Each structure stands twice: as structure tokens, then as C-alpha cells.
Coordinates of N, CA, C and O and ligand atoms in Angstrom, one line a residue:
M1 N 0.8 -1.2 0.0 CA 0.0 0.0 0.0 C 0.9 1.2 0.0 O 1.9 1.3 0.7
G2 N 0.5 2.2 -0.8 CA 1.2 3.5 -0.7 C 2.2 3.7 -1.7 O 1.9 3.6 -2.9
H3 N 3.4 4.1 -1.3 CA 4.4 4.7 -2.2 C 5.3 3.7 -2.8 O 6.0 3.0 -2.1
T4 N 5.4 3.6 -4.1 CA 6.3 2.7 -4.7 C 7.0 3.4 -5.9 O 6.5 4.3 -6.4
K5 N 8.1 2.9 -6.2 CA 9.0 3.3 -7.3 C 8.6 4.6 -8.0 O 8.4 5.7 -7.4
R6 N 8.4 4.5 -9.3 CA 8.3 5.7 -10.1 C 7.1 6.6 -9.9 O 7.1 7.8 -10.0
V7 N 5.9 5.9 -9.7 CA 4.7 6.6 -9.6 C 4.2 7.0 -8.2 O 3.1 7.4 -8.0
K8 N 5.1 6.8 -7.2 CA 4.8 7.2 -5.9 C 3.4 6.8 -5.4 O 3.1 5.6 -5.3
E9 N 2.6 7.7 -5.0 CA 1.2 7.4 -4.5 C 0.4 6.6 -5.4 O -0.4 5.8 -4.9
A10 N 0.5 6.8 -6.7 CA -0.3 6.0 -7.6 C 0.1 4.6 -7.7 O -0.5 3.7 -8.3
G11 N 1.2 4.2 -7.0 CA 1.7 2.8 -6.9 C 0.7 1.9 -6.2 O 0.7 0.7 -6.3
R12 N -0.3 2.5 -5.5 CA -1.3 1.7 -4.9 C -2.2 1.0 -5.9 O -2.8 0.0 -5.5
Y13 N -2.1 1.5 -7.1 CA -2.9 0.8 -8.1 C -2.1 -0.4 -8.8 O -2.6 -1.0 -9.7
G14 N -0.9 -0.7 -8.2 CA -0.2 -1.8 -8.7 C 0.1 -1.7 -10.2 O 0.5 -0.6 -10.7
S15 N 0.0 -2.7 -11.0 CA 0.3 -2.7 -12.4 C -1.0 -2.5 -13.2 O -1.0 -2.5 -14.4
R16 N -2.1 -2.2 -12.5 CA -3.3 -2.0 -13.2 C -3.3 -0.6 -14.0 O -2.6 0.3 -13.7
Y17 N -4.1 -0.6 -15.0 CA -4.4 0.7 -15.7 C -3.3 1.2 -16.6 O -3.5 2.1 -17.4
G18 N -2.1 0.6 -16.5 CA -1.0 1.1 -17.4 C -0.3 2.3 -16.8 O -0.9 3.1 -16.0
S19 N 1.0 2.4 -17.1 CA 1.8 3.4 -16.5 C 1.4 4.8 -16.9 O 1.5 5.8 -16.1
T20 N 0.9 5.1 -18.1 CA 0.5 6.4 -18.5 C -0.7 6.9 -17.6 O -0.7 8.0 -17.1
V21 N -1.6 6.0 -17.4 CA -2.8 6.4 -16.6 C -2.3 6.6 -15.2 O -2.8 7.6 -14.6
R22 N -1.4 5.8 -14.7 CA -1.0 6.0 -13.3 C -0.2 7.3 -13.1 O -0.4 8.0 -12.1
K23 N 0.5 7.7 -14.1 CA 1.2 9.0 -14.0 C 0.2 10.2 -14.0 O 0.4 11.2 -13.3
R24 N -0.9 10.0 -14.7 CA -1.9 11.0 -14.7 C -2.6 11.1 -13.4 O -2.9 12.1 -12.8
V25 N -2.9 9.9 -12.8 CA -3.5 9.8 -11.5 C -2.5 10.5 -10.5 O -3.0 11.2 -9.6
L26 N -1.2 10.3 -10.6 CA -0.3 10.8 -9.7 C -0.4 12.3 -9.6 O -0.3 13.0 -8.6
K27 N -0.5 12.9 -10.8 CA -0.6 14.4 -10.9 C -1.9 14.9 -10.1 O -1.8 15.8 -9.4
I28 N -2.9 14.1 -10.3 CA -4.2 14.5 -9.6 C -4.0 14.3 -8.1 O -4.3 15.2 -7.3
L29 N -3.4 13.2 -7.6 CA -3.2 13.0 -6.2 C -2.3 14.1 -5.6 O -2.5 14.5 -4.5
S30 N -1.2 14.5 -6.3 CA -0.3 15.5 -5.8 C -1.0 16.8 -5.7 O -0.7 17.6 -4.8
E31 N -1.8 17.2 -6.7 CA -2.5 18.4 -6.6 C -3.5 18.5 -5.4 O -3.8 19.5 -4.9
R32 N -4.0 17.3 -5.1 CA -5.0 17.2 -4.0 C -4.3 17.7 -2.7 O -5.0 18.2 -1.8
H33 N -3.0 17.4 -2.6 CA -2.3 17.7 -1.3 C -1.7 19.1 -1.4 O -1.0 19.5 -0.5
S34 N -1.9 19.8 -2.5 CA -1.3 21.1 -2.6 C -2.2 22.2 -2.1 O -3.5 22.0 -2.1
R35 N -1.7 23.4 -1.8 CA -2.5 24.5 -1.3 C -3.2 25.2 -2.5 O -2.6 25.3 -3.6
T36 N -4.3 25.7 -2.2 CA -5.1 26.4 -3.2 C -5.5 27.8 -2.6 O -5.8 27.9 -1.4
V37 N -5.5 28.8 -3.4 CA -5.9 30.1 -2.9 C -7.4 30.1 -2.9 O -8.1 29.9 -3.9
C38 N -7.9 30.4 -1.7 CA -9.4 30.4 -1.5 C -10.0 31.6 -2.2 O -9.5 32.8 -2.0
A39 N -11.1 31.4 -2.9 CA -11.8 32.5 -3.5 C -12.6 33.3 -2.5 O -13.0 34.4 -2.8
G40 N -12.8 32.8 -1.3 CA -13.6 33.5 -0.3 C -12.8 34.4 0.5 O -13.1 35.6 0.7
C41 N -11.7 33.9 1.1 CA -10.9 34.7 2.0 C -9.5 35.0 1.5 O -8.8 35.8 2.1
G42 N -9.1 34.5 0.3 CA -7.9 34.8 -0.3 C -6.6 34.2 0.3 O -5.5 34.4 -0.1
K43 N -6.8 33.3 1.3 CA -5.7 32.6 1.9 C -5.3 31.4 1.1 O -6.2 30.9 0.4
S44 N -4.1 31.0 1.2 CA -3.6 29.8 0.6 C -3.8 28.7 1.6 O -3.2 28.6 2.6
V45 N -4.8 27.8 1.3 CA -5.2 26.8 2.2 C -5.2 25.4 1.6 O -5.2 25.3 0.4
L46 N -5.3 24.4 2.4 CA -5.5 23.0 2.0 C -7.0 22.8 1.9 O -7.7 22.7 3.0
M47 N -7.6 22.8 0.8 CA -9.1 22.6 0.7 C -9.5 21.2 1.1 O -8.8 20.2 0.9
R48 N -10.6 21.2 1.8 CA -11.2 19.9 2.2 C -12.2 19.5 1.2 O -13.0 20.3 0.7
R49 N -12.2 18.2 0.8 CA -13.2 17.8 -0.2 C -14.4 17.2 0.6 O -14.2 16.2 1.4
I50 N -15.5 17.8 0.5 CA -16.7 17.4 1.2 C -17.4 16.3 0.5 O -17.8 15.3 1.0
S51 N -17.5 16.4 -0.8 CA -18.1 15.4 -1.7 C -17.4 15.5 -3.0 O -16.5 16.3 -3.2
V52 N -17.9 14.6 -4.0 CA -17.3 14.7 -5.3 C -17.5 16.0 -5.9 O -18.6 16.4 -6.1
G53 N -16.4 16.7 -6.1 CA -16.5 18.0 -6.8 C -16.9 19.2 -5.9 O -17.1 20.3 -6.3
V54 N -17.1 18.9 -4.6 CA -17.4 20.0 -3.7 C -16.3 20.2 -2.7 O -15.9 19.3 -1.9
W55 N -15.8 21.4 -2.6 CA -14.6 21.7 -1.8 C -14.9 22.8 -0.7 O -15.7 23.7 -1.0
E56 N -14.3 22.7 0.4 CA -14.5 23.7 1.5 C -13.2 24.2 2.0 O -12.3 23.5 2.2
C57 N -13.2 25.5 2.2 CA -12.1 26.2 2.8 C -12.1 26.0 4.3 O -13.1 26.3 4.9
P58 N -11.0 25.4 4.9 CA -11.1 25.2 6.3 C -10.9 26.5 7.1 O -11.2 26.5 8.3
S59 N -10.6 27.6 6.5 CA -10.3 28.8 7.2 C -11.6 29.6 7.3 O -12.0 30.1 8.4
C60 N -12.4 29.8 6.2 CA -13.6 30.6 6.2 C -14.8 29.9 5.9 O -15.9 30.4 6.1
G61 N -14.7 28.6 5.6 CA -15.9 27.8 5.4 C -16.5 27.9 4.0 O -17.6 27.4 3.7
Y62 N -15.9 28.7 3.1 CA -16.4 28.9 1.8 C -16.4 27.6 1.0 O -15.4 26.8 1.1
T63 N -17.5 27.3 0.4 CA -17.6 26.0 -0.4 C -17.8 26.4 -1.8 O -18.4 27.4 -2.2
Y64 N -17.3 25.5 -2.7 CA -17.4 25.7 -4.1 C -17.4 24.4 -4.8 O -16.9 23.4 -4.3
A65 N -18.0 24.4 -6.0 CA -18.0 23.2 -6.9 C -16.7 23.3 -7.7 O -16.4 24.3 -8.3
G66 N -16.0 22.2 -7.8 CA -14.8 22.2 -8.6 C -14.6 20.9 -9.2 O -15.5 20.1 -9.2
P67 N -13.4 20.6 -9.7 CA -13.2 19.3 -10.3 C -13.3 18.2 -9.3 O -13.1 18.5 -8.1
A68 N -13.7 17.0 -9.7 CA -14.0 15.9 -8.8 C -12.8 15.6 -7.9 O -13.1 15.3 -6.7
H69 N -11.6 15.6 -8.4 CA -10.5 14.9 -7.6 C -9.4 15.9 -7.2 O -8.5 15.5 -6.5
T70 N -9.5 17.1 -7.6 CA -8.4 18.1 -7.2 C -9.1 19.4 -6.8 O -10.1 19.8 -7.5
P71 N -8.6 20.2 -5.9 CA -9.2 21.4 -5.5 C -8.9 22.5 -6.6 O -9.5 23.6 -6.5
K72 N -8.0 22.3 -7.5 CA -7.7 23.3 -8.5 C -8.9 23.5 -9.4 O -9.5 22.5 -9.9
S73 N -9.2 24.8 -9.7 CA -10.2 25.0 -10.7 C -9.7 25.3 -12.1 O -8.5 25.4 -12.2
Ligands
ZN101 ZN1 -11.4 30.8 2.7

């Protein structure tokens, strides 16, 4: 489980889906852990995902609809 060789976090998917897909997944996973500037309070925060495509700012509680798997819009 977890971090393996070239594709790091996406290594959890083992050899499934092919390496190209796993690299794409890795990009999504790494963006999920990155900070995003909140449109509500302007702070750079780690958005919480409430539901698929719904993100919340932990600082001001601002929620917005975004991409399903990453807080980046
Ligand atoms: Zn905010």
C-alpha cells in the first residue's frame, strides 16, 4: 500500500491501468495535497473535499464546486 517506485502514491494501483494512466493519477493526487488560494478569504489553504467536486475552505468555510478529484479550478 502506498508509495512505490516511479509513480509514488499512484503505486497503490499496482500494475493496473497502465503506467501512463498512473502518472496522470499521480498528478491528480499530488494536486490534491497542494495548497489552493481560497476565492472566499484569499488565503492559501488546503481545501477539504466534502463530496465529489465539492470543496470547502477550512479557514472561512467557503464552499465551491470544482473538479472531482483536485481542488484546483
Ligand atoms: Zn477561505
